[in-house]
CSV table of C-alpha atoms and ligand atoms in Angstrom, one decimal:
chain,number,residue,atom,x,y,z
A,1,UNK,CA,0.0,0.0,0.0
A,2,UNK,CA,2.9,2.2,0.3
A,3,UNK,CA,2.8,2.7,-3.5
A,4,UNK,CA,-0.8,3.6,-3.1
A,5,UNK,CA,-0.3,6.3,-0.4
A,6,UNK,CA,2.6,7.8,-2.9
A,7,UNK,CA,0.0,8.4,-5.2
A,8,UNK,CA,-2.2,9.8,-3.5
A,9,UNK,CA,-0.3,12.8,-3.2
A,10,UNK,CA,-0.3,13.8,-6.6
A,11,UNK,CA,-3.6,14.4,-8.2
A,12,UNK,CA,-3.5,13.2,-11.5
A,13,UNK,CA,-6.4,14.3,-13.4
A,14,UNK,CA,-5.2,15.8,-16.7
A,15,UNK,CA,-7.0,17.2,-19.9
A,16,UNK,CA,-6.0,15.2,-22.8
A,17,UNK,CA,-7.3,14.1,-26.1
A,18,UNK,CA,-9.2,10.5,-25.8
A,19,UNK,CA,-7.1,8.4,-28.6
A,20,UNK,CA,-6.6,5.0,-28.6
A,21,UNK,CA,-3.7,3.2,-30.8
A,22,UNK,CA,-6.5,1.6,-33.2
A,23,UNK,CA,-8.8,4.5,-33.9
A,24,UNK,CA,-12.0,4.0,-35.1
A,25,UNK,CA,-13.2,7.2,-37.0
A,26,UNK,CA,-16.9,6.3,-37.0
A,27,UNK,CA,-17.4,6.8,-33.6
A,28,UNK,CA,-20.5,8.9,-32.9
A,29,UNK,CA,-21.2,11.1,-30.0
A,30,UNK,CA,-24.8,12.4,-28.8
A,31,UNK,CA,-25.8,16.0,-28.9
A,32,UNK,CA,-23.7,17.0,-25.3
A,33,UNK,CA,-21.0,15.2,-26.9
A,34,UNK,CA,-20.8,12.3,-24.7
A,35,UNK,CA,-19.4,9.3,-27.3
A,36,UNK,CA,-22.3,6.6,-27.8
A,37,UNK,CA,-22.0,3.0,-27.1
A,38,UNK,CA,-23.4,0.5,-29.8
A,39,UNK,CA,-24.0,-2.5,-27.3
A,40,UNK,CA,-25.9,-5.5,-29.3
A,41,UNK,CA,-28.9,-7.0,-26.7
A,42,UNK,CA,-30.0,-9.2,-28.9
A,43,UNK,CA,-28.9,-11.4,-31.8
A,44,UNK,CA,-30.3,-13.1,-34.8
A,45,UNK,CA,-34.0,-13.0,-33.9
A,46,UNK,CA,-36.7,-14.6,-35.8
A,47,UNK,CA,-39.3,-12.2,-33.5
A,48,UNK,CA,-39.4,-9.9,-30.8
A,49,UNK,CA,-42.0,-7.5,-28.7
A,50,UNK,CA,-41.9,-4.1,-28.4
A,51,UNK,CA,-44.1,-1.8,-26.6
A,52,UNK,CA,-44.1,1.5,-26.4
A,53,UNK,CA,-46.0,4.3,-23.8
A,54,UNK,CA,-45.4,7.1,-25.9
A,55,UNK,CA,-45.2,7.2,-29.8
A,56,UNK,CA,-41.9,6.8,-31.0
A,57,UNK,CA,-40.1,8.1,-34.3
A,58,UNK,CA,-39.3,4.9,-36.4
A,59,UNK,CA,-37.8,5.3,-39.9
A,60,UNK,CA,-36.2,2.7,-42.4
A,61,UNK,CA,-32.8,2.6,-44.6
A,62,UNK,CA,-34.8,2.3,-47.2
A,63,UNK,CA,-36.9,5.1,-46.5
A,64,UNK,CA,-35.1,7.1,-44.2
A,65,UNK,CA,-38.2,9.6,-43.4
A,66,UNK,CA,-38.6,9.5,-39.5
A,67,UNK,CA,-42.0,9.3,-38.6
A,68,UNK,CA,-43.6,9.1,-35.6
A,69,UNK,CA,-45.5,5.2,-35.3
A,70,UNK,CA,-48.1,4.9,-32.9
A,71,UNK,CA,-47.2,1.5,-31.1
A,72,UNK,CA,-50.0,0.2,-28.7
A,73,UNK,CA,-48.9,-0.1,-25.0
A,74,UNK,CA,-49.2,-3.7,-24.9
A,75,UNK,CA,-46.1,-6.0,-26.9
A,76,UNK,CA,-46.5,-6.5,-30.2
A,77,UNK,CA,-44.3,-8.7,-32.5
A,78,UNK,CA,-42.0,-7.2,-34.8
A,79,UNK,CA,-40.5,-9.7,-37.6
A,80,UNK,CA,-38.9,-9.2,-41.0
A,81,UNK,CA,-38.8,-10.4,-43.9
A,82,UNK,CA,-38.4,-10.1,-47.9
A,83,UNK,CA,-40.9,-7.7,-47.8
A,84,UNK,CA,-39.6,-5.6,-45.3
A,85,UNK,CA,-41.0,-5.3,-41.4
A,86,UNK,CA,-43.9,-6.3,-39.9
A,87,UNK,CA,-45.0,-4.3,-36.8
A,88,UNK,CA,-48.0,-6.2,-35.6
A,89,UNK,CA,-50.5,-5.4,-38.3
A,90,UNK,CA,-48.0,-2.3,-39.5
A,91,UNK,CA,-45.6,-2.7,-42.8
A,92,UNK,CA,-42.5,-0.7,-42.8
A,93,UNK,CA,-40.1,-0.7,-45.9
A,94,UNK,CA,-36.9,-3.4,-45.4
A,95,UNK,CA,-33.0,-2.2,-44.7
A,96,UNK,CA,-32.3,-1.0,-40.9
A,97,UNK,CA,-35.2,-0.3,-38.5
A,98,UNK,CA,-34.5,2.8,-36.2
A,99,UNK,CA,-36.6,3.3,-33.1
A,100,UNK,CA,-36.3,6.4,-31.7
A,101,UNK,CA,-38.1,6.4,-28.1
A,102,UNK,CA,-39.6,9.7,-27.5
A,103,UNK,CA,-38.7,9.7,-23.7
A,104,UNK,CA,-35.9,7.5,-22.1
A,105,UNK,CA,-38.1,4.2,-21.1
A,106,UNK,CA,-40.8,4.8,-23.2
A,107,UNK,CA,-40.0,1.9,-25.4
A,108,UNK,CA,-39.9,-1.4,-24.0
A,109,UNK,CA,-38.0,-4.7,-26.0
A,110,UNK,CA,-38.8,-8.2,-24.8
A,111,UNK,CA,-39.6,-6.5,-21.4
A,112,UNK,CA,-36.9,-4.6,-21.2
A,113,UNK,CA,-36.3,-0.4,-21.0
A,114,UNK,CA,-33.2,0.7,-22.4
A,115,UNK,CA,-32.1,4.7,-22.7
A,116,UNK,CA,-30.7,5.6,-26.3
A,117,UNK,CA,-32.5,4.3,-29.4
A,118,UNK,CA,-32.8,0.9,-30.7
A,119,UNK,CA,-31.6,-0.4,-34.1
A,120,UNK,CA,-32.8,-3.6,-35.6
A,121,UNK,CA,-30.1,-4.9,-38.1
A,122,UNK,CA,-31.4,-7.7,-40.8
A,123,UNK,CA,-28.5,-10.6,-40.3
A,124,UNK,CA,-30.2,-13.2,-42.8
A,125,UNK,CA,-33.5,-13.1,-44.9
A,126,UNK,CA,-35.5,-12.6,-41.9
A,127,UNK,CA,-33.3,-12.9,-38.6
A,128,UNK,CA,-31.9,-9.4,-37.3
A,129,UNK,CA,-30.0,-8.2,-34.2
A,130,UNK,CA,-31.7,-5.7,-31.9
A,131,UNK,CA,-28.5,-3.1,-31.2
A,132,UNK,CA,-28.9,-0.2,-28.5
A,133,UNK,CA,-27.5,2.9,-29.6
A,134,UNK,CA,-26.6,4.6,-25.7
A,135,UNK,CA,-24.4,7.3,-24.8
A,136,UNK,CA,-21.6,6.4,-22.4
A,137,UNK,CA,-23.2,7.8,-19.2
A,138,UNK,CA,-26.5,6.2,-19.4
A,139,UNK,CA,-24.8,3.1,-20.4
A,140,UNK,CA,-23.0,3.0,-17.2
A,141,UNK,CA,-25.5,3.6,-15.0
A,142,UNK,CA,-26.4,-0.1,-14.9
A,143,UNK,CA,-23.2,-1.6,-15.9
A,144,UNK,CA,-21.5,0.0,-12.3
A,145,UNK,CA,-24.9,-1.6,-10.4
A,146,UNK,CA,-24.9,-5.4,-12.5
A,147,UNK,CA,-21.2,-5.6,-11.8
A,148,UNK,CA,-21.4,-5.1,-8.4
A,149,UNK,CA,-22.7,-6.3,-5.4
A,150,UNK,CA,-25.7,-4.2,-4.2
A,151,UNK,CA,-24.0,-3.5,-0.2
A,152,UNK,CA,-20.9,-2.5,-1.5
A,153,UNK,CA,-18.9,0.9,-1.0
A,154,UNK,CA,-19.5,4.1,-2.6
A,155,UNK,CA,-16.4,4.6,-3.7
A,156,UNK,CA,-15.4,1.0,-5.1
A,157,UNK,CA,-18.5,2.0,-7.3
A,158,UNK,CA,-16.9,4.5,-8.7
A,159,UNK,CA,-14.0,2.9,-9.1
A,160,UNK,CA,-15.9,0.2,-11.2
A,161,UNK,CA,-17.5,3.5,-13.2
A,162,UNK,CA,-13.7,4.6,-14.3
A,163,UNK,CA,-12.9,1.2,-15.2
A,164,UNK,CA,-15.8,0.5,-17.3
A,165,UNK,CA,-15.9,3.7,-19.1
A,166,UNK,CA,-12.6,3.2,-19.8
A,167,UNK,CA,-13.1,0.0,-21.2
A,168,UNK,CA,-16.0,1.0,-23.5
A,169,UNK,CA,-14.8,3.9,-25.3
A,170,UNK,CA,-11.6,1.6,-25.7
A,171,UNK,CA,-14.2,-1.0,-27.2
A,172,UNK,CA,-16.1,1.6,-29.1
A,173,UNK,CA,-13.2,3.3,-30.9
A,174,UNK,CA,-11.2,-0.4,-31.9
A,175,UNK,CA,-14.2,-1.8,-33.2
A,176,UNK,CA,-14.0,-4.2,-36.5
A,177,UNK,CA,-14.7,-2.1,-39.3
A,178,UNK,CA,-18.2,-3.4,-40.7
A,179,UNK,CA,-19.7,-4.7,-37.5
A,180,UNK,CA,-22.3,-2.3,-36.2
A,181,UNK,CA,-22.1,-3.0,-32.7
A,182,UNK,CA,-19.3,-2.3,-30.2
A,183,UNK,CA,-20.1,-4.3,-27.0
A,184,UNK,CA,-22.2,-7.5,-25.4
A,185,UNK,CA,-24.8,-6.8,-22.9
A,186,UNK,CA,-23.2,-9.7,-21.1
A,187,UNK,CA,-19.9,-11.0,-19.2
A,188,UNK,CA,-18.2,-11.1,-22.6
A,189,UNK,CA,-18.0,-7.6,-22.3
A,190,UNK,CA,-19.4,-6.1,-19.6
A,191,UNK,CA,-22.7,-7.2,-18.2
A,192,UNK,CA,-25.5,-4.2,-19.1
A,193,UNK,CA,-28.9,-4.5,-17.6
A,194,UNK,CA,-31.0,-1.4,-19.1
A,195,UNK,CA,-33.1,1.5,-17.1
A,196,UNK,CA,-34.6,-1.4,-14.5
A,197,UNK,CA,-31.4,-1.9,-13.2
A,198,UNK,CA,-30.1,1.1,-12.4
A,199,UNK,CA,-29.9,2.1,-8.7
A,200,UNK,CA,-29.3,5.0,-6.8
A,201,UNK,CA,-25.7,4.6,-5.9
A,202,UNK,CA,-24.8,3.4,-9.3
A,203,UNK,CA,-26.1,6.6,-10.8
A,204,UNK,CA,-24.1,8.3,-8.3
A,205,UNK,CA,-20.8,6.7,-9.5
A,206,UNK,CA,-21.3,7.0,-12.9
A,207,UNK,CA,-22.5,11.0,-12.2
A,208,UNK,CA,-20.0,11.7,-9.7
A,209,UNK,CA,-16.7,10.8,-12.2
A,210,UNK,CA,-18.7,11.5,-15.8
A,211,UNK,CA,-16.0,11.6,-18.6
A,212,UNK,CA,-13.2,10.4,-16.5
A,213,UNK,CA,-11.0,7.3,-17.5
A,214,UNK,CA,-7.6,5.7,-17.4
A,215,UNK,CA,-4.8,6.3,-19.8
A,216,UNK,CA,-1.5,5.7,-20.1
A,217,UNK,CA,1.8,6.7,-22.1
A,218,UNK,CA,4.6,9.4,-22.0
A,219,UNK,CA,3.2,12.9,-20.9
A,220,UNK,CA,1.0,13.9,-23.7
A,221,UNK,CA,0.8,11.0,-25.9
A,222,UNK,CA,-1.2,9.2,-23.2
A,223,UNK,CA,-3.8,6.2,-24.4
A,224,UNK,CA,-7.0,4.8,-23.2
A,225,UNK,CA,-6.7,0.8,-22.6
A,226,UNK,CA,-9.1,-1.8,-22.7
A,227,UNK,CA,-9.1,-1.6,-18.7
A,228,UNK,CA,-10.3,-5.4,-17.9
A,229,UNK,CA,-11.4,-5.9,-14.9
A,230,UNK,CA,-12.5,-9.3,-12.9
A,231,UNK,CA,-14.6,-10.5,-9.8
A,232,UNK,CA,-11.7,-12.0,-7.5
A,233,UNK,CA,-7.6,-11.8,-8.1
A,234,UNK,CA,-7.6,-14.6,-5.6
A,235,UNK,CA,-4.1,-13.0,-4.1
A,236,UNK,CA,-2.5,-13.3,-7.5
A,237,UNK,CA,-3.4,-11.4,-10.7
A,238,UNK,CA,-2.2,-12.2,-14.5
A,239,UNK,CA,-1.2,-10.5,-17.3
A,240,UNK,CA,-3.8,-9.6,-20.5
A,241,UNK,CA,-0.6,-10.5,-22.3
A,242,UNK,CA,-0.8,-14.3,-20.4
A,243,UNK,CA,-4.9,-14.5,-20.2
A,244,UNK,CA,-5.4,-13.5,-23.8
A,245,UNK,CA,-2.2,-12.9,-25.5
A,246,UNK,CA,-2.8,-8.7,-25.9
A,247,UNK,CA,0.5,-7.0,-26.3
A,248,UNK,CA,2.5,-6.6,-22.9
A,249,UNK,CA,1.4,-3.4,-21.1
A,250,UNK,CA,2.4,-2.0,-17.6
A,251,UNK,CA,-1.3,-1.4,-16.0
A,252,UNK,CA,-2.7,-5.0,-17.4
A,253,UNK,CA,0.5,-6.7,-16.2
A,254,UNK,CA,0.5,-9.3,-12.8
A,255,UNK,CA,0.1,-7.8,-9.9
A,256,UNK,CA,0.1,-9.5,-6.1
A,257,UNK,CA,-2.4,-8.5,-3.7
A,258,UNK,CA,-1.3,-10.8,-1.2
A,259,UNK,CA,-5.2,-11.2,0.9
A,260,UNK,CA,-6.7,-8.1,0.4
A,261,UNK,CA,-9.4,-9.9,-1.1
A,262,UNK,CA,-10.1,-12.8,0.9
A,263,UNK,CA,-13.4,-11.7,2.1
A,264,UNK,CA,-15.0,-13.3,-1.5
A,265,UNK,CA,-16.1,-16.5,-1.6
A,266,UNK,CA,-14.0,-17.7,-4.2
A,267,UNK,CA,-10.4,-16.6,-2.9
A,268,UNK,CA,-10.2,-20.1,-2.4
A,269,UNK,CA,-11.8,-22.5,-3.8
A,270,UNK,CA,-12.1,-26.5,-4.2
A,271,UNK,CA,-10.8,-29.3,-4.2
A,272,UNK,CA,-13.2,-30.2,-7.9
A,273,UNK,CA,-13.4,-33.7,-8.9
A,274,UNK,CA,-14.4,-33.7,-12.8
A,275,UNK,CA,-14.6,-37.3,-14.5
A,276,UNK,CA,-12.1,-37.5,-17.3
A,277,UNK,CA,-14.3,-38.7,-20.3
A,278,UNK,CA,-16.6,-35.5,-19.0
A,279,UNK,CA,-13.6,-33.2,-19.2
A,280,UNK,CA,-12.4,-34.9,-22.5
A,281,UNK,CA,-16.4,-34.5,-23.8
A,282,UNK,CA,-16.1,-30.5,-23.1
A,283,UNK,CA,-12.6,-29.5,-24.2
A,284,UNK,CA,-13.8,-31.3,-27.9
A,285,UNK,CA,-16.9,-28.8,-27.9
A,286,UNK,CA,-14.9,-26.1,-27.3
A,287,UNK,CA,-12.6,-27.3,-30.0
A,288,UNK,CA,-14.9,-27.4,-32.3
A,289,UNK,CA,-16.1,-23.8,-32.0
A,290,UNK,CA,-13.4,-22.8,-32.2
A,291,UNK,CA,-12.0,-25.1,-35.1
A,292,UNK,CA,-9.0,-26.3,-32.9
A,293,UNK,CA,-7.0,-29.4,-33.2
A,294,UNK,CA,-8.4,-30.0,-29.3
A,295,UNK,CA,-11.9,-31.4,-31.2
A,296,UNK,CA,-10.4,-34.7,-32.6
A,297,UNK,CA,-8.4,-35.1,-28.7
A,298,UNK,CA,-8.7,-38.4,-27.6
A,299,UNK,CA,-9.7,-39.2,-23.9
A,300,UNK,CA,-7.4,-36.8,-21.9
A,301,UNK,CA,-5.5,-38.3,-19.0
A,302,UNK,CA,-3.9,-35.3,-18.1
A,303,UNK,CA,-3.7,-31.8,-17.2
A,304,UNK,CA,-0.3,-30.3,-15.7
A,305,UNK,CA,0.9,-26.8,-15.0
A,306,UNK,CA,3.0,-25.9,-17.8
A,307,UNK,CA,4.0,-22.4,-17.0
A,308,UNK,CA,3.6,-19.4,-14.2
A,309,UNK,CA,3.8,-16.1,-14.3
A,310,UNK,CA,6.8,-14.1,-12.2
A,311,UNK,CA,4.4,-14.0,-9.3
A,312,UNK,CA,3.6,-18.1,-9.4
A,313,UNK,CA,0.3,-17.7,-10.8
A,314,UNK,CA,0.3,-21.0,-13.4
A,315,UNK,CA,-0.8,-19.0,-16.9
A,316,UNK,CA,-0.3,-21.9,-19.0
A,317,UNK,CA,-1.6,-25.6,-19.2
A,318,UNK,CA,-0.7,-29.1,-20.8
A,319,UNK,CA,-3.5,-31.3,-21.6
A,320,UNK,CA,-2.2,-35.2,-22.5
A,321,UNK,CA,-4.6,-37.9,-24.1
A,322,UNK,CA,-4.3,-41.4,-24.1
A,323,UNK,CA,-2.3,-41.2,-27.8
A,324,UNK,CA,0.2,-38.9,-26.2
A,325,UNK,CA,-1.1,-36.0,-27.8
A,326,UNK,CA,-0.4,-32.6,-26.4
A,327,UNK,CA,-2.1,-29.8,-26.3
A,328,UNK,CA,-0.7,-25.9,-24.8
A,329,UNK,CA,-3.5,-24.3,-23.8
A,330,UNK,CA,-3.6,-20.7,-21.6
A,331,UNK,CA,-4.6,-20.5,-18.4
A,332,UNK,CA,-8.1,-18.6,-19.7
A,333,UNK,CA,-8.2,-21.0,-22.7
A,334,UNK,CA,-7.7,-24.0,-20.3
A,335,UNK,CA,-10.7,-22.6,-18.0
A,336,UNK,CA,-13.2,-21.8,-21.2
A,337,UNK,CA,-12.5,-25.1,-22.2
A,338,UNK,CA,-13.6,-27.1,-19.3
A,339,UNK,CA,-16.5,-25.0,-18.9
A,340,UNK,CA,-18.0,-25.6,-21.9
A,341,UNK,CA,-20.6,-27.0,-22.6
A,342,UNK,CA,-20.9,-27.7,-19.1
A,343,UNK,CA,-24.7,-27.9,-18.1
A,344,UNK,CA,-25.6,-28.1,-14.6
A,345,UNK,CA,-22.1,-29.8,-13.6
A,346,UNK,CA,-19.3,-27.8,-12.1
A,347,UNK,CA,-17.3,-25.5,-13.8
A,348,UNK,CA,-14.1,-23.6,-12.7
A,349,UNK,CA,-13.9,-20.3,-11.4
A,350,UNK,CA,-10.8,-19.2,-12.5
A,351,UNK,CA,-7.4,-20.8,-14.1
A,352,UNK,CA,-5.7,-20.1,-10.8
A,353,UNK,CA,-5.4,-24.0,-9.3
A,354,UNK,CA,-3.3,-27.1,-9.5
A,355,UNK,CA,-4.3,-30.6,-10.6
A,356,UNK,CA,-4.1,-34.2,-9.3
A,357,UNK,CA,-4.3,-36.3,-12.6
A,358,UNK,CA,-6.5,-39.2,-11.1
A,359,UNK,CA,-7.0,-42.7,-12.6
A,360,UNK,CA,-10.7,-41.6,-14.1
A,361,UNK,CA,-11.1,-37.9,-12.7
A,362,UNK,CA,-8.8,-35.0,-12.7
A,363,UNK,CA,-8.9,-32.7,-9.2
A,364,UNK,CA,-9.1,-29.3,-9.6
A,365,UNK,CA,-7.1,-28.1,-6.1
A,366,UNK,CA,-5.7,-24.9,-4.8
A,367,UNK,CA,-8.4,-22.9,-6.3
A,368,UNK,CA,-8.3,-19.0,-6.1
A,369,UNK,CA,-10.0,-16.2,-7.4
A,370,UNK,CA,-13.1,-15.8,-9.5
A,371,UNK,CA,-12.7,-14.5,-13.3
A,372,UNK,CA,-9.5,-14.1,-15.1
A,373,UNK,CA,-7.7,-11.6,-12.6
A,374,UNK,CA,-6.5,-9.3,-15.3
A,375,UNK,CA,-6.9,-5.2,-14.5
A,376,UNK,CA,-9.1,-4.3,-11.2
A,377,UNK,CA,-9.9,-7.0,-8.9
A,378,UNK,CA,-13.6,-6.1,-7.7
A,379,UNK,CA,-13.1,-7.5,-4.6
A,380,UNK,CA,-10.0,-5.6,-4.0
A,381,UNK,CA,-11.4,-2.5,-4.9
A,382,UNK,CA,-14.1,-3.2,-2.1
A,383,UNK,CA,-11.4,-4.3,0.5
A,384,UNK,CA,-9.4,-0.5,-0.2
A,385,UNK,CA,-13.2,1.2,-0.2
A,386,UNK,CA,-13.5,-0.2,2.9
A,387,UNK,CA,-10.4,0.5,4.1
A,388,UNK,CA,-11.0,4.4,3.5
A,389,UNK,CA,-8.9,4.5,-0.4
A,390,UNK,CA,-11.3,6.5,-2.9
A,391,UNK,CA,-12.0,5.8,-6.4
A,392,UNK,CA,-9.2,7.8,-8.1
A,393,UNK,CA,-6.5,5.9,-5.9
A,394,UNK,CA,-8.4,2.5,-6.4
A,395,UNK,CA,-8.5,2.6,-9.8
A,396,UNK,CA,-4.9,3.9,-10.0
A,397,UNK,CA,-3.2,0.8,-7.7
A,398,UNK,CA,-5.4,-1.4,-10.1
A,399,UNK,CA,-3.7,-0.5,-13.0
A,400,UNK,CA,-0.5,0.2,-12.1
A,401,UNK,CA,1.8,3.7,-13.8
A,402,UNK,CA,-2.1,4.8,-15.4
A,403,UNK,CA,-3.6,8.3,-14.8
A,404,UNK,CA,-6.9,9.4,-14.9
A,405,UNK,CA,-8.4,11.5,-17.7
A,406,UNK,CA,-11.4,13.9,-18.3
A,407,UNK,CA,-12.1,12.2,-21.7
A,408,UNK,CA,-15.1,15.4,-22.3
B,1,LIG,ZN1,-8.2,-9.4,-5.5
């Protein structure tokens, strides 16, 4: 914590230009200038409801006249097809649907409010995505409150507002050119719940540190990064270079945390007994979506530590089958692996644990952690919130030789 407390004396909130090394120059921004957030809710739909309390203004690519569309207040279906979309009994012409809510809320998709406006992207003949089109800030505002737990500290919500700004503007401006979203509502990205999960404090924490995130670089060439962060270090953190093989960089590398976060469940977890033909069943799923030579693996017999990171964390795996194969796997691929595919049997926290290779089970021992303990440890943050750290100094320890940024 000495490190910490060093910082703490020098207030570093600078004014810079938001750039990232892989600029997208689409990025939009809404009228205040906040920088929008494409996040894709739902994909390749055959049908959905919408609702809607107040008319809103709907218009077509193929017809891009805004009008306002008097939707009832109960669901109706909307589908599409060669002939373009069907609003309940309404025909619109085909291309992208834009609905344009005239109040935040007032338009409600499958049940659910989002703020922004809603796109509806054809994907096949008649299957479409449902993208929400949200400015930063609103965004947040249940992002901070679904990552979180609900008793937590003030301040290790704003913490968890920094790093998630930070790591959707990174998102939104190193988007794949052609795709016309920027985020999952879900754990893949970040875990977005719309309007009825917004609370009080989360609104705070999103309020409270609007348009500030994490860069880093030399004085004046500093760089938003895609600030990751993860439920539970479990003591020992990894690299994004070791979980998903991003190029090295000093505030995603390792860090130890020793015990500030043993108050989560899953600092340590196990022993985990899976059955071997069970294990060798879900690697080969993964495998195959992923078109890896681990689909055609025979019955695995093995799985040993192959590598650890400078701290001991073990960020790399070896998987044997009963042909002798071998198969290198990360500590993150290793962990996606075994819990694919994995219906209601157990599944693995993290990638932080040893093994005991069994005759017909592998043990899963010496668990720690919860997520892929790359960037801000959640629980952590809590630990230092609790401890009396604010936000700007969490954030900072997280992601060690950053500074924070009024982005607008
Ligand atoms: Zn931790």
């Amino acid at each position: 914590m000495a490190r910490l407390i060093l910082r703490a004396l020098f207030p570093l909130l600078l004014l810079v230009p938001l750039a990232c090394s892989r600029e997208n120059p689409a990025i939009l921004s809404n009228a205040a200038g906040v920088p929008l957030v494409r996040v894709r809710l739902l994909q390749s739909q055959e049908s959905v409801t919408v609702a809607a309390s107040q008319p809103p203004t709907v218009r077509t690519s193929a017809d891009n006249t805004p009008r306002p569309l008097q939707f009832p207040n109960s669901p109706v279906s909307v589908t599409f097809g060669p002939g373009g979309w069907r609003i309940g009994s309404l025909t619109l012409s085909p291309g992208v649907l834009t609905i344009q809510p005239a109040a935040d809320g007032s338009v409600v998709v499958n049940g659910q409010r989002y703020r922004g406006q809603y796109r509806f992207v054809p994907v096949t003949a008649n299957r479409f995505d449902v993208i929400n089109d949200v400015d930063v800030e609103s965004y947040l505002m249940s992002v901070v409150s679904k990552e979180m737990l609900r008793l937590w500290d003030a301040e290790s919500y704003k913490a968890q507002a920094i790093a998630a700004r930070t790591y959707a503007l990174y998102e939104a401006r190193t988007t794949p050119a052609g795709r016309g979203w920027d985020v999952y509502d879900d754990e893949r990205s970040q875990v977005y719940g719309g309007i009825g999960a917004e609370t009080d404090k989360s609104i705070n924490a999103v309020q409270s540190t609007r348009g500030i995130v994490l860069a880093y670089g030399p004085a004046g060439q500093e760089r938003i990064f895609k600030a990751y962060f993860s439920s539970c270090c479990g003591g020992i953190g990894q690299s994004a270079y070791d979980a998903f093989g991003d190029p090295w960089s000093e505030p995603l590398s390792e860090q130890n945390h020793g015990t500030l976060c043993s108050a989560s469940p899953a600092f340590n977890w196990g022993p985990l007994a899976i059955a071997k033909d069970e294990l060798t069943r879900r690697i080969r799923s993964w495998g195959e979506r992923k078109n890896r030579a681990e689909k055609d693996m025979a019955l695995l017999t093995s799985i040993e530590i192959q590598a650890r990171n400078r701290l001991g964390r073990p960020v790399r795996f070896l998987l044997t089958d009963i042909r002798g194969a071998r198969y290198s796997l990360s500590g993150e691929e290793t962990r996606t692996a075994i819990n694919s595919n994995a219906g209601n049997g157990p599944v693995l926290y993290s990638s932080f644990f040893r093994t005991i290779n069994d005759a017909a089970a592998i043990r899963f021992v010496d668990g720690h952690g919860r997520g892929h303990g790359v960037g801000m440890c959640q629980w952590c943050a809590q630990a230092m919130a609790e401890r009396g750290y604010k936000a700007n100094q969490i954030v900072l320890w997280s992601y060690p030789r950053s500074k924070l940024v009024k982005a607008y």
